Tab-separated table of N, CA and C in Angstrom:
chain	number	residue	atom	x	y	z
A	537	ARG	N	0.927	-1.289	0.031
A	537	ARG	CA	-0.066	0.032	0.089
A	537	ARG	C	0.999	1.241	-0.154
A	538	GLY	N	0.460	2.179	-0.689
A	538	GLY	CA	0.935	3.596	-0.447
A	538	GLY	C	2.081	4.286	-1.229
A	539	VAL	N	2.742	5.286	-0.549
A	539	VAL	CA	3.686	6.028	-1.122
A	539	VAL	C	4.927	5.778	-0.160
A	540	ASN	N	5.972	5.915	-0.959
A	540	ASN	CA	7.468	5.687	-0.272
A	540	ASN	C	8.365	6.564	-0.767
A	541	ALA	N	9.267	6.960	0.055
A	541	ALA	CA	10.664	7.692	-0.274
A	541	ALA	C	11.299	6.704	-1.006
A	542	PRO	N	12.471	7.296	-1.790
A	542	PRO	CA	13.214	6.263	-2.569
A	542	PRO	C	14.033	5.316	-1.547
A	543	GLY	N	13.929	4.059	-2.023
A	543	GLY	CA	14.458	3.015	-1.328
A	543	GLY	C	13.784	2.740	0.176
A	544	ARG	N	12.525	3.142	0.278
A	544	ARG	CA	11.691	2.977	1.423
A	544	ARG	C	10.399	2.122	1.167
A	545	PRO	N	10.146	1.306	2.095
A	545	PRO	CA	8.818	0.590	1.779
A	545	PRO	C	7.633	1.390	1.959
A	546	ALA	N	6.707	1.254	1.186
A	546	ALA	CA	5.366	1.974	1.266
A	546	ALA	C	4.565	1.727	2.560
A	547	THR	N	3.804	2.681	3.036
A	547	THR	CA	3.139	2.400	4.351
A	547	THR	C	1.669	2.392	4.084
A	548	THR	N	1.109	3.245	3.516
A	548	THR	CA	-0.347	3.163	3.357
A	548	THR	C	-0.770	3.588	1.858
A	549	ALA	N	-2.140	3.409	1.699
A	549	ALA	CA	-2.511	3.666	0.277
A	549	ALA	C	-2.848	5.098	0.084
A	550	LEU	N	-2.787	5.579	-1.173
A	550	LEU	CA	-3.193	6.947	-1.481
A	550	LEU	C	-4.762	6.835	-1.523
A	551	ASN	N	-5.307	6.885	-0.406
A	551	ASN	CA	-6.746	6.665	-0.410
A	551	ASN	C	-7.641	7.981	-0.255
A	552	LEU	N	-7.049	9.086	-0.232
A	552	LEU	CA	-8.003	10.337	-0.048
A	552	LEU	C	-8.436	10.612	-1.350
A	553	ALA	N	-9.778	10.783	-1.494
A	553	ALA	CA	-10.276	10.742	-2.902
A	553	ALA	C	-11.567	11.861	-2.818
A	554	VAL	N	-11.831	12.453	-3.847
A	554	VAL	CA	-13.032	13.174	-3.906
A	554	VAL	C	-14.226	12.500	-3.374
A	555	GLY	N	-15.009	13.123	-2.478
A	555	GLY	CA	-16.250	12.510	-2.056
A	555	GLY	C	-15.944	11.891	-0.642
A	556	ASP	N	-14.762	11.783	-0.286
A	556	ASP	CA	-14.530	11.163	1.198
A	556	ASP	C	-14.934	12.195	2.297
A	557	LYS	N	-15.587	11.474	3.206
A	557	LYS	CA	-15.805	12.413	4.364
A	557	LYS	C	-14.543	12.174	5.304
A	558	LEU	N	-14.107	13.302	5.905
A	558	LEU	CA	-12.933	13.351	6.552
A	558	LEU	C	-13.251	12.784	7.923
A	559	PRO	N	-12.458	12.043	8.605
A	559	PRO	CA	-12.804	11.574	9.938
A	559	PRO	C	-13.073	12.730	11.029
A	560	ALA	N	-14.384	12.524	11.378
A	560	ALA	CA	-14.817	13.654	12.593
A	560	ALA	C	-14.006	13.493	13.832
A	561	ASP	N	-13.641	12.412	14.144
A	561	ASP	CA	-13.006	12.136	15.466
A	561	ASP	C	-11.526	12.503	15.486
A	562	ALA	N	-10.886	12.899	14.410
A	562	ALA	CA	-9.641	13.155	14.433
A	562	ALA	C	-9.240	14.411	15.167
A	563	GLU	N	-8.089	14.593	15.608
A	563	GLU	CA	-7.755	15.733	16.393
A	563	GLU	C	-6.256	16.149	15.947
A	564	PHE	N	-6.154	17.529	15.855
A	564	PHE	CA	-4.854	18.253	15.682
A	564	PHE	C	-4.469	18.845	16.843
A	565	MET	N	-3.117	19.454	16.792
A	565	MET	CA	-2.742	20.329	17.844
A	565	MET	C	-2.249	21.572	17.408
A	566	VAL	N	-2.632	22.451	17.994
A	566	VAL	CA	-2.309	24.041	17.588
A	566	VAL	C	-1.792	24.887	18.922
A	567	ILE	N	-1.115	25.864	18.819
A	567	ILE	CA	-0.694	26.685	19.822
A	567	ILE	C	-1.547	27.860	20.104
A	568	LYS	N	-2.214	27.951	21.196
A	568	LYS	CA	-3.140	29.077	21.461
A	568	LYS	C	-2.309	29.739	22.620
A	569	ASP	N	-2.695	29.413	23.964
A	569	ASP	CA	-1.809	29.880	25.157
A	569	ASP	C	-0.962	28.830	25.497
A	570	GLY	N	-0.957	27.753	24.723
A	570	GLY	CA	0.040	26.668	24.949
A	570	GLY	C	-0.517	25.537	23.935
A	571	PRO	N	0.063	24.301	23.947
A	571	PRO	CA	-0.343	23.281	23.124
A	571	PRO	C	-2.019	23.147	23.256
A	572	THR	N	-2.652	23.127	22.398
A	572	THR	CA	-4.203	22.786	22.431
A	572	THR	C	-4.808	21.947	21.365
A	573	PRO	N	-5.556	21.019	21.905
A	573	PRO	CA	-6.179	20.132	20.925
A	573	PRO	C	-7.164	20.840	20.075
A	574	LEU	N	-7.366	20.542	18.813
A	574	LEU	CA	-8.326	21.100	17.937
A	574	LEU	C	-8.957	20.067	17.179
A	575	PRO	N	-10.277	19.769	17.540
A	575	PRO	CA	-10.921	18.641	16.833
A	575	PRO	C	-11.048	18.871	15.277
A	576	ALA	N	-10.951	17.956	14.523
A	576	ALA	CA	-11.130	18.034	13.033
A	576	ALA	C	-12.548	18.544	12.821
A	577	SER	N	-13.572	18.388	13.476
A	577	SER	CA	-14.853	18.838	13.215
A	577	SER	C	-14.970	20.318	13.360
A	578	GLU	N	-14.170	20.982	14.226
A	578	GLU	CA	-14.002	22.343	14.206
A	578	GLU	C	-13.386	23.036	13.137
A	579	VAL	N	-12.434	22.324	12.414
A	579	VAL	CA	-11.685	22.822	11.304
A	579	VAL	C	-12.574	22.693	9.995
A	580	PHE	N	-13.379	21.609	9.956
A	580	PHE	CA	-13.931	21.298	8.625
A	580	PHE	C	-15.394	21.348	8.494
A	581	ASP	N	-16.273	21.157	9.731
A	581	ASP	CA	-17.600	21.105	9.615
A	581	ASP	C	-18.259	22.467	9.311
A	582	GLY	N	-19.175	22.549	8.266
A	582	GLY	CA	-19.802	23.886	7.825
A	582	GLY	C	-18.812	24.730	7.328
A	583	LYS	N	-17.630	24.405	6.798
A	583	LYS	CA	-16.664	25.383	6.222
A	583	LYS	C	-16.175	24.887	4.931
A	584	THR	N	-15.653	25.723	4.099
A	584	THR	CA	-14.769	25.383	3.005
A	584	THR	C	-13.326	25.807	3.447
A	585	VAL	N	-12.558	24.480	3.284
A	585	VAL	CA	-11.221	24.717	3.911
A	585	VAL	C	-10.188	24.140	2.821
A	586	VAL	N	-9.200	25.054	2.410
A	586	VAL	CA	-8.109	24.597	1.574
A	586	VAL	C	-7.098	24.034	2.553
A	587	VAL	N	-6.543	22.790	2.335
A	587	VAL	CA	-5.486	22.143	3.107
A	587	VAL	C	-4.381	21.930	2.246
A	588	PHE	N	-3.152	22.417	2.727
A	588	PHE	CA	-1.977	21.891	1.997
A	588	PHE	C	-1.015	21.232	2.934
A	589	GLY	N	-0.688	20.040	2.517
A	589	GLY	CA	0.232	19.109	3.407
A	589	GLY	C	1.718	19.240	2.917
A	590	ILE	N	2.373	19.374	3.908
A	590	ILE	CA	3.927	19.475	3.635
A	590	ILE	C	4.741	18.463	4.418
A	591	PRO	N	5.788	17.900	3.898
A	591	PRO	CA	6.572	16.894	4.572
A	591	PRO	C	7.297	17.465	5.801
A	592	GLY	N	7.588	18.736	5.924
A	592	GLY	CA	8.143	19.209	7.092
A	592	GLY	C	8.381	20.718	7.103
A	593	ALA	N	8.058	21.337	8.085
A	593	ALA	CA	8.182	22.703	8.302
A	593	ALA	C	9.610	23.177	8.353
A	594	PHE	N	10.051	24.256	7.837
A	594	PHE	CA	11.309	24.525	7.732
A	594	PHE	C	12.242	23.859	6.858
A	595	THR	N	11.732	22.882	6.128
A	595	THR	CA	12.412	22.265	4.985
A	595	THR	C	12.528	23.157	3.849
A	596	PRO	N	13.617	23.140	2.939
A	596	PRO	CA	13.807	24.020	1.964
A	596	PRO	C	12.569	24.290	0.991
A	597	THR	N	12.237	23.157	0.562
A	597	THR	CA	11.122	23.292	-0.595
A	597	THR	C	9.806	23.653	0.137
A	598	CYS	N	9.416	23.195	1.308
A	598	CYS	CA	8.155	23.678	1.973
A	598	CYS	C	8.268	25.060	2.234
A	599	THR	N	9.398	25.625	2.853
A	599	THR	CA	9.511	27.046	3.144
A	599	THR	C	9.761	27.916	2.026
A	600	ASP	N	10.432	27.476	1.043
A	600	ASP	CA	10.878	28.556	-0.103
A	600	ASP	C	9.838	28.341	-1.209
A	601	ASN	N	9.073	27.198	-1.419
A	601	ASN	CA	8.230	27.023	-2.669
A	601	ASN	C	6.776	26.757	-2.304
A	602	GLN	N	6.445	25.964	-1.509
A	602	GLN	CA	5.000	25.608	-1.517
A	602	GLN	C	4.276	26.572	-0.502
A	603	ALA	N	4.645	26.653	0.794
A	603	ALA	CA	3.882	27.463	1.725
A	603	ALA	C	3.770	28.826	1.455
A	604	PRO	N	4.973	29.585	0.940
A	604	PRO	CA	4.549	31.016	0.712
A	604	PRO	C	3.565	31.323	-0.395
A	605	GLY	N	3.407	30.543	-1.342
A	605	GLY	CA	2.316	30.695	-2.289
A	605	GLY	C	0.887	30.842	-1.626
A	606	TYR	N	0.586	29.904	-0.699
A	606	TYR	CA	-0.595	29.888	0.115
A	606	TYR	C	-0.668	31.144	0.925
A	607	ALA	N	0.256	31.589	1.708
A	607	ALA	CA	0.300	32.828	2.323
A	607	ALA	C	0.056	33.995	1.443
A	608	ALA	N	0.571	34.118	0.320
A	608	ALA	CA	0.507	35.213	-0.546
A	608	ALA	C	-0.725	35.255	-1.255
A	609	LYS	N	-1.457	34.119	-1.288
A	609	LYS	CA	-2.825	33.922	-2.139
A	609	LYS	C	-3.865	33.932	-1.123
A	610	ALA	N	-3.695	34.009	0.116
A	610	ALA	CA	-4.722	33.802	1.158
A	610	ALA	C	-5.938	34.773	0.966
A	611	ASP	N	-5.770	36.081	0.597
A	611	ASP	CA	-6.967	36.928	0.445
A	611	ASP	C	-7.646	36.497	-0.845
A	612	GLU	N	-6.888	36.024	-1.980
A	612	GLU	CA	-7.565	35.484	-3.228
A	612	GLU	C	-8.512	34.302	-2.811
A	613	PHE	N	-7.936	33.326	-2.099
A	613	PHE	CA	-8.833	32.119	-1.634
A	613	PHE	C	-10.146	32.707	-0.878
A	614	LYS	N	-9.797	33.512	0.215
A	614	LYS	CA	-11.000	34.000	0.957
A	614	LYS	C	-12.115	34.717	0.083
A	615	ALA	N	-11.438	35.448	-0.699
A	615	ALA	CA	-12.510	36.243	-1.825
A	615	ALA	C	-13.363	35.231	-2.565
A	616	LYS	N	-12.885	33.977	-2.835
A	616	LYS	CA	-13.590	32.805	-3.571
A	616	LYS	C	-14.465	32.079	-2.741
A	617	GLY	N	-14.514	32.478	-1.259
A	617	GLY	CA	-15.376	31.673	-0.442
A	617	GLY	C	-14.752	30.724	0.515
A	618	VAL	N	-13.269	30.625	0.454
A	618	VAL	CA	-12.594	29.748	1.426
A	618	VAL	C	-12.754	30.403	2.851
A	619	ASP	N	-13.098	29.568	3.829
A	619	ASP	CA	-13.137	30.050	5.021
A	619	ASP	C	-11.655	29.942	5.894
A	620	THR	N	-11.072	28.931	5.493
A	620	THR	CA	-9.856	28.609	6.267
A	620	THR	C	-8.791	28.085	5.143
A	621	ILE	N	-7.616	28.534	5.290
A	621	ILE	CA	-6.510	27.896	4.682
A	621	ILE	C	-5.562	27.236	5.735
A	622	ALA	N	-5.398	25.873	5.649
A	622	ALA	CA	-4.677	25.234	6.677
A	622	ALA	C	-3.388	24.491	6.224
A	623	CYS	N	-2.392	24.554	6.845
A	623	CYS	CA	-1.012	23.852	6.517
A	623	CYS	C	-1.021	22.643	7.488
A	624	LEU	N	-0.894	21.613	6.959
A	624	LEU	CA	-0.859	20.297	7.605
A	624	LEU	C	0.541	19.605	7.668
A	625	ALA	N	1.170	19.335	8.733
A	625	ALA	CA	2.445	18.513	8.814
A	625	ALA	C	2.422	17.820	10.121
A	626	THR	N	3.582	16.905	10.000
A	626	THR	CA	3.620	15.840	11.339
A	626	THR	C	4.505	16.541	12.283
A	627	ASN	N	5.020	17.714	12.154
A	627	ASN	CA	5.821	18.526	13.247
A	627	ASN	C	5.008	18.797	14.237
A	628	ASP	N	5.678	18.909	15.493
A	628	ASP	CA	5.027	19.337	16.736
A	628	ASP	C	4.275	20.735	16.451
A	629	PRO	N	3.430	21.031	17.520
A	629	PRO	CA	2.591	22.397	17.341
A	629	PRO	C	3.638	23.459	17.718
A	630	PHE	N	4.725	23.276	18.408
A	630	PHE	CA	5.542	24.590	18.623
A	630	PHE	C	6.264	24.885	17.201
A	631	VAL	N	6.614	23.818	16.586
A	631	VAL	CA	7.422	24.043	15.384
A	631	VAL	C	6.450	24.700	14.369
A	632	MET	N	5.237	24.021	14.198
A	632	MET	CA	4.263	24.533	13.286
A	632	MET	C	3.841	26.053	13.684
A	633	SER	N	3.636	26.424	14.803
A	633	SER	CA	3.477	27.733	15.235
A	633	SER	C	4.589	28.669	14.718
A	634	LYS	N	5.706	28.335	15.073
A	634	LYS	CA	6.992	29.162	14.626
A	634	LYS	C	6.893	29.313	13.081
A	635	PHE	N	6.806	28.125	12.384
A	635	PHE	CA	6.748	28.046	10.866
A	635	PHE	C	5.785	29.130	10.282
A	636	GLY	N	4.586	29.011	10.976
A	636	GLY	CA	3.445	29.927	10.539
A	636	GLY	C	3.781	31.325	10.797
A	637	LYS	N	4.540	31.652	11.927
A	637	LYS	CA	4.784	33.114	11.974
A	637	LYS	C	5.752	33.592	11.050
A	638	GLU	N	6.604	32.605	10.644
A	638	GLU	CA	7.647	33.022	9.613
A	638	GLU	C	7.059	33.134	8.102
A	639	ILE	N	6.187	32.253	7.729
A	639	ILE	CA	5.728	32.337	6.400
A	639	ILE	C	4.474	33.070	6.267
A	640	ASP	N	3.808	33.315	7.275
A	640	ASP	CA	2.450	33.929	7.328
A	640	ASP	C	2.456	34.899	8.561
A	641	PRO	N	3.188	36.019	8.569
A	641	PRO	CA	3.260	36.949	9.730
A	641	PRO	C	1.920	37.600	10.075
A	642	GLU	N	1.088	37.497	9.054
A	642	GLU	CA	-0.296	38.261	9.226
A	642	GLU	C	-1.397	37.132	9.794
A	643	GLY	N	-0.921	36.010	10.089
A	643	GLY	CA	-1.676	35.044	10.602
A	643	GLY	C	-2.963	34.581	9.888
A	644	LYS	N	-2.958	34.625	8.446
A	644	LYS	CA	-4.036	34.272	7.739
A	644	LYS	C	-4.327	32.684	7.582
A	645	MET	N	-3.343	31.875	8.059
A	645	MET	CA	-3.428	30.352	7.826
A	645	MET	C	-3.619	29.753	9.206
A	646	LEU	N	-4.134	28.616	9.248
A	646	LEU	CA	-4.177	27.849	10.441
A	646	LEU	C	-3.088	26.750	10.178
A	647	MET	N	-2.359	26.613	11.344
A	647	MET	CA	-1.251	25.676	11.395
A	647	MET	C	-1.611	24.449	12.095
A	648	LEU	N	-1.731	23.284	11.304
A	648	LEU	CA	-2.234	22.086	12.000
A	648	LEU	C	-1.040	21.124	12.267
A	649	SER	N	-0.825	20.802	13.521
A	649	SER	CA	0.060	19.773	13.798
A	649	SER	C	-0.585	18.361	13.923
A	650	ASP	N	-0.077	17.359	13.259
A	650	ASP	CA	-0.514	16.006	13.251
A	650	ASP	C	0.859	15.101	13.719
A	651	GLY	N	1.273	15.608	14.907
A	651	GLY	CA	2.484	15.050	15.324
A	651	GLY	C	2.555	13.519	15.526
A	652	GLY	N	1.499	12.918	15.814
A	652	GLY	CA	1.669	11.329	15.708
A	652	GLY	C	1.283	10.842	14.579
A	653	ALA	N	0.982	11.619	13.367
A	653	ALA	CA	0.631	11.283	12.008
A	653	ALA	C	-0.803	10.312	11.989
A	654	ALA	N	-1.648	10.496	13.077
A	654	ALA	CA	-2.927	9.776	13.030
A	654	ALA	C	-3.790	10.091	11.954
A	655	PHE	N	-3.928	11.513	11.732
A	655	PHE	CA	-4.853	11.866	10.736
A	655	PHE	C	-4.289	11.546	9.342
A	656	ILE	N	-3.094	11.950	9.112
A	656	ILE	CA	-2.540	11.662	7.707
A	656	ILE	C	-2.448	10.106	7.335
A	657	LYS	N	-2.273	9.125	8.373
A	657	LYS	CA	-2.251	7.791	7.995
A	657	LYS	C	-3.738	7.493	7.874
A	658	SER	N	-4.799	8.030	8.571
A	658	SER	CA	-6.203	7.552	8.441
A	658	SER	C	-6.685	7.925	6.964
A	659	VAL	N	-6.035	9.076	6.481
A	659	VAL	CA	-6.412	9.327	4.926
A	659	VAL	C	-5.603	8.937	3.956
A	660	GLY	N	-4.538	8.238	4.355
A	660	GLY	CA	-3.579	7.775	3.385
A	660	GLY	C	-2.691	8.673	2.766
A	661	LEU	N	-2.341	9.777	3.597
A	661	LEU	CA	-1.275	10.844	3.037
A	661	LEU	C	0.130	10.693	3.739
A	662	ASP	N	0.341	9.542	4.389
A	662	ASP	CA	1.581	9.421	5.005
A	662	ASP	C	2.633	8.704	4.018
A	663	VAL	N	3.893	9.256	4.238
A	663	VAL	CA	5.087	8.787	3.667
A	663	VAL	C	6.150	8.457	4.471
A	664	ASP	N	6.862	7.310	4.461
A	664	ASP	CA	7.859	7.007	5.397
A	664	ASP	C	9.326	7.327	4.844
A	665	THR	N	9.861	8.309	5.434
A	665	THR	CA	11.121	8.923	4.890
A	665	THR	C	12.235	8.169	5.756
A	666	GLY	N	11.992	7.119	6.511
A	666	GLY	CA	13.017	6.359	7.250
A	666	GLY	C	13.759	7.139	8.131
A	667	ASN	N	15.142	7.096	8.101
A	667	ASN	CA	16.096	7.784	9.033
A	667	ASN	C	15.902	9.296	8.807
A	668	PHE	N	15.684	9.685	7.536
A	668	PHE	CA	15.538	11.202	7.243
A	668	PHE	C	14.730	11.889	8.177
A	669	GLY	N	13.529	11.445	8.455
A	669	GLY	CA	12.606	12.115	9.101
A	669	GLY	C	11.290	11.433	9.568
A	670	GLY	N	11.312	10.095	9.445
A	670	GLY	CA	10.152	9.257	9.843
A	670	GLY	C	8.979	9.462	8.985
A	671	VAL	N	7.973	9.106	9.665
A	671	VAL	CA	6.684	9.295	8.913
A	671	VAL	C	6.303	10.824	8.763
A	672	ARG	N	6.134	11.187	7.390
A	672	ARG	CA	5.799	12.500	7.111
A	672	ARG	C	4.573	12.637	6.260
A	673	CYS	N	3.921	13.807	6.034
A	673	CYS	CA	2.895	14.027	5.305
A	673	CYS	C	3.451	14.083	3.947
A	674	GLN	N	2.595	13.389	3.041
A	674	GLN	CA	2.898	13.465	1.527
A	674	GLN	C	2.720	14.962	1.159
A	675	ARG	N	3.338	15.676	0.187
A	675	ARG	CA	3.149	16.813	-0.293
A	675	ARG	C	1.802	16.703	-0.986
A	676	CYS	N	0.897	17.615	-0.795
A	676	CYS	CA	-0.508	17.437	-1.385
A	676	CYS	C	-1.218	18.947	-1.097
A	677	ALA	N	-2.482	18.969	-1.820
A	677	ALA	CA	-3.367	19.964	-1.425
A	677	ALA	C	-4.748	19.320	-1.747
A	678	PHE	N	-5.695	19.859	-0.897
A	678	PHE	CA	-7.090	19.435	-1.264
A	678	PHE	C	-7.981	20.472	-0.728
A	679	ILE	N	-9.229	20.347	-1.071
A	679	ILE	CA	-10.377	21.348	-0.723
A	679	ILE	C	-11.366	20.392	-0.109
A	680	VAL	N	-11.781	20.973	1.067
A	680	VAL	CA	-12.955	20.263	1.883
A	680	VAL	C	-14.062	21.233	2.136
A	681	LYS	N	-15.192	20.644	1.791
A	681	LYS	CA	-16.386	21.529	1.944
A	681	LYS	C	-17.366	20.761	2.939
A	682	ASP	N	-17.540	21.330	4.002
A	682	ASP	CA	-18.356	20.792	5.190
A	682	ASP	C	-17.961	19.414	5.453
A	683	GLY	N	-16.722	19.147	5.565
A	683	GLY	CA	-16.018	17.842	6.018
A	683	GLY	C	-15.944	16.762	4.935
A	684	THR	N	-16.355	17.162	3.547
A	684	THR	CA	-16.131	16.279	2.570
A	684	THR	C	-15.117	16.716	1.519
A	685	VAL	N	-14.197	15.872	1.061
A	685	VAL	CA	-13.190	16.206	0.049
A	685	VAL	C	-13.789	16.587	-1.211
A	686	SER	N	-13.545	17.788	-1.820
A	686	SER	CA	-14.116	18.125	-3.001
A	686	SER	C	-13.149	18.152	-4.287
A	687	VAL	N	-11.852	18.342	-3.809
A	687	VAL	CA	-10.775	18.367	-4.824
A	687	VAL	C	-9.444	17.675	-4.006
A	688	THR	N	-8.709	17.001	-4.842
A	688	THR	CA	-7.427	16.445	-4.223
A	688	THR	C	-6.304	16.620	-5.409
A	689	GLN	N	-5.250	17.096	-4.783
A	689	GLN	CA	-4.109	17.227	-5.623
A	689	GLN	C	-2.942	16.697	-4.940
A	690	LEU	N	-2.661	15.477	-5.270
A	690	LEU	CA	-1.536	14.614	-4.534
A	690	LEU	C	-0.218	14.592	-5.173
A	691	GLU	N	0.747	14.933	-4.733
A	691	GLU	CA	2.121	14.926	-5.493
A	691	GLU	C	2.722	13.506	-5.459
A	692	GLY	N	2.089	12.473	-4.666
A	692	GLY	CA	2.666	11.074	-4.702
A	692	GLY	C	3.891	11.033	-3.887
A	693	GLY	N	4.216	11.844	-3.006
A	693	GLY	CA	5.522	11.730	-2.237
A	693	GLY	C	5.913	13.070	-1.699
A	694	THR	N	7.161	13.311	-1.671
A	694	THR	CA	7.565	14.488	-1.073
A	694	THR	C	8.002	15.556	-2.076
A	695	GLY	N	8.118	15.175	-3.299
A	695	GLY	CA	8.497	16.217	-4.292
A	695	GLY	C	7.471	17.371	-4.551
A	696	PHE	N	7.904	18.394	-5.066
A	696	PHE	CA	6.977	19.579	-5.249
A	696	PHE	C	6.972	19.835	-6.841
A	697	THR	N	5.671	19.910	-7.236
A	697	THR	CA	5.537	20.344	-8.756
A	697	THR	C	4.386	21.492	-8.640
A	698	ASP	N	3.779	21.859	-9.670
A	698	ASP	CA	2.559	22.748	-9.634
A	698	ASP	C	1.338	22.148	-9.259
A	699	VAL	N	1.399	20.799	-9.061
A	699	VAL	CA	0.206	19.925	-8.694
A	699	VAL	C	-0.450	20.550	-7.310
A	700	SER	N	0.419	20.665	-6.327
A	700	SER	CA	-0.065	21.120	-5.153
A	700	SER	C	0.235	22.760	-4.817
A	701	ALA	N	0.584	23.320	-5.808
A	701	ALA	CA	0.886	24.803	-5.749
A	701	ALA	C	-0.478	25.572	-5.399
A	702	ALA	N	-0.283	26.604	-4.703
A	702	ALA	CA	-1.345	27.503	-4.366
A	702	ALA	C	-2.103	28.058	-5.640
A	703	GLU	N	-1.349	28.381	-6.641
A	703	GLU	CA	-1.875	28.924	-7.939
A	703	GLU	C	-2.904	27.726	-8.620
A	704	THR	N	-2.448	26.575	-8.490
A	704	THR	CA	-3.112	25.441	-8.993
A	704	THR	C	-4.600	25.424	-8.307
A	705	LEU	N	-4.487	25.226	-6.994
A	705	LEU	CA	-5.545	24.954	-6.241
A	705	LEU	C	-6.536	26.221	-6.260
A	706	LEU	N	-5.997	27.452	-6.258
A	706	LEU	CA	-6.864	28.652	-6.431
A	706	LEU	C	-7.917	28.506	-7.566
A	707	GLU	N	-7.307	28.026	-8.680
A	707	GLU	CA	-8.072	27.836	-9.992
A	707	GLU	C	-9.336	26.756	-9.976
A	708	MET	N	-9.034	25.967	-8.693
A	708	MET	CA	-9.967	24.875	-8.597
A	708	MET	C	-11.177	25.252	-7.569
A	709	VAL	N	-10.986	26.239	-6.965
A	709	VAL	CA	-11.977	26.683	-5.898
A	709	VAL	C	-13.383	27.007	-6.552
C-alpha cells in the first residue's frame, strides 16, 4: 500500500479521494496559550477549507516554494469563499506555530500539527522517509467542503510540482 521515499517501503494507500468524508473524530494540535487540541470537526464542519500538506516545516522546498504561495494568495482564496487555509504537517505544534509566524506573519493560515501522524495515516497521506525524518505528510493540497473532500491534488511523495501549488488550487476553488 501507499507512497514511499526512494528506497523505502510503502506504508499506506493513497486513499484520499473526492467525495471522502474526513474522520470527524480526528484531532490536531495548535498553539493558543499553549499546546491545544483542535478537533477536526471544528476545522472542517460547515466550512470550505483549503489544506496543503507539507513533509516538514522549515525544510527548503516547503519553506521556499509551497507554503509561501498559500500565504501570498490567502486573500484571493478568501474572496472565492474559502473560510480557512490550513497547513498540515507531522511537526509538533511549537514548530508549526513558529513556521506559521515565519511564512505567514499576518496569521491568515491555520497551522495544523499532526505530530503522531494519526490523521494523515487515516486518510492515506503518510510517507515513510526512514532515518531522514520518519513518517511525514505527503506533499499535497485538497479542498474540503463541510467535512467532505471536493478536490485532491496529490504529489505522490515529497517532491513539489505545480500539482499542489497555491496557484493551481486557487483555480479549482
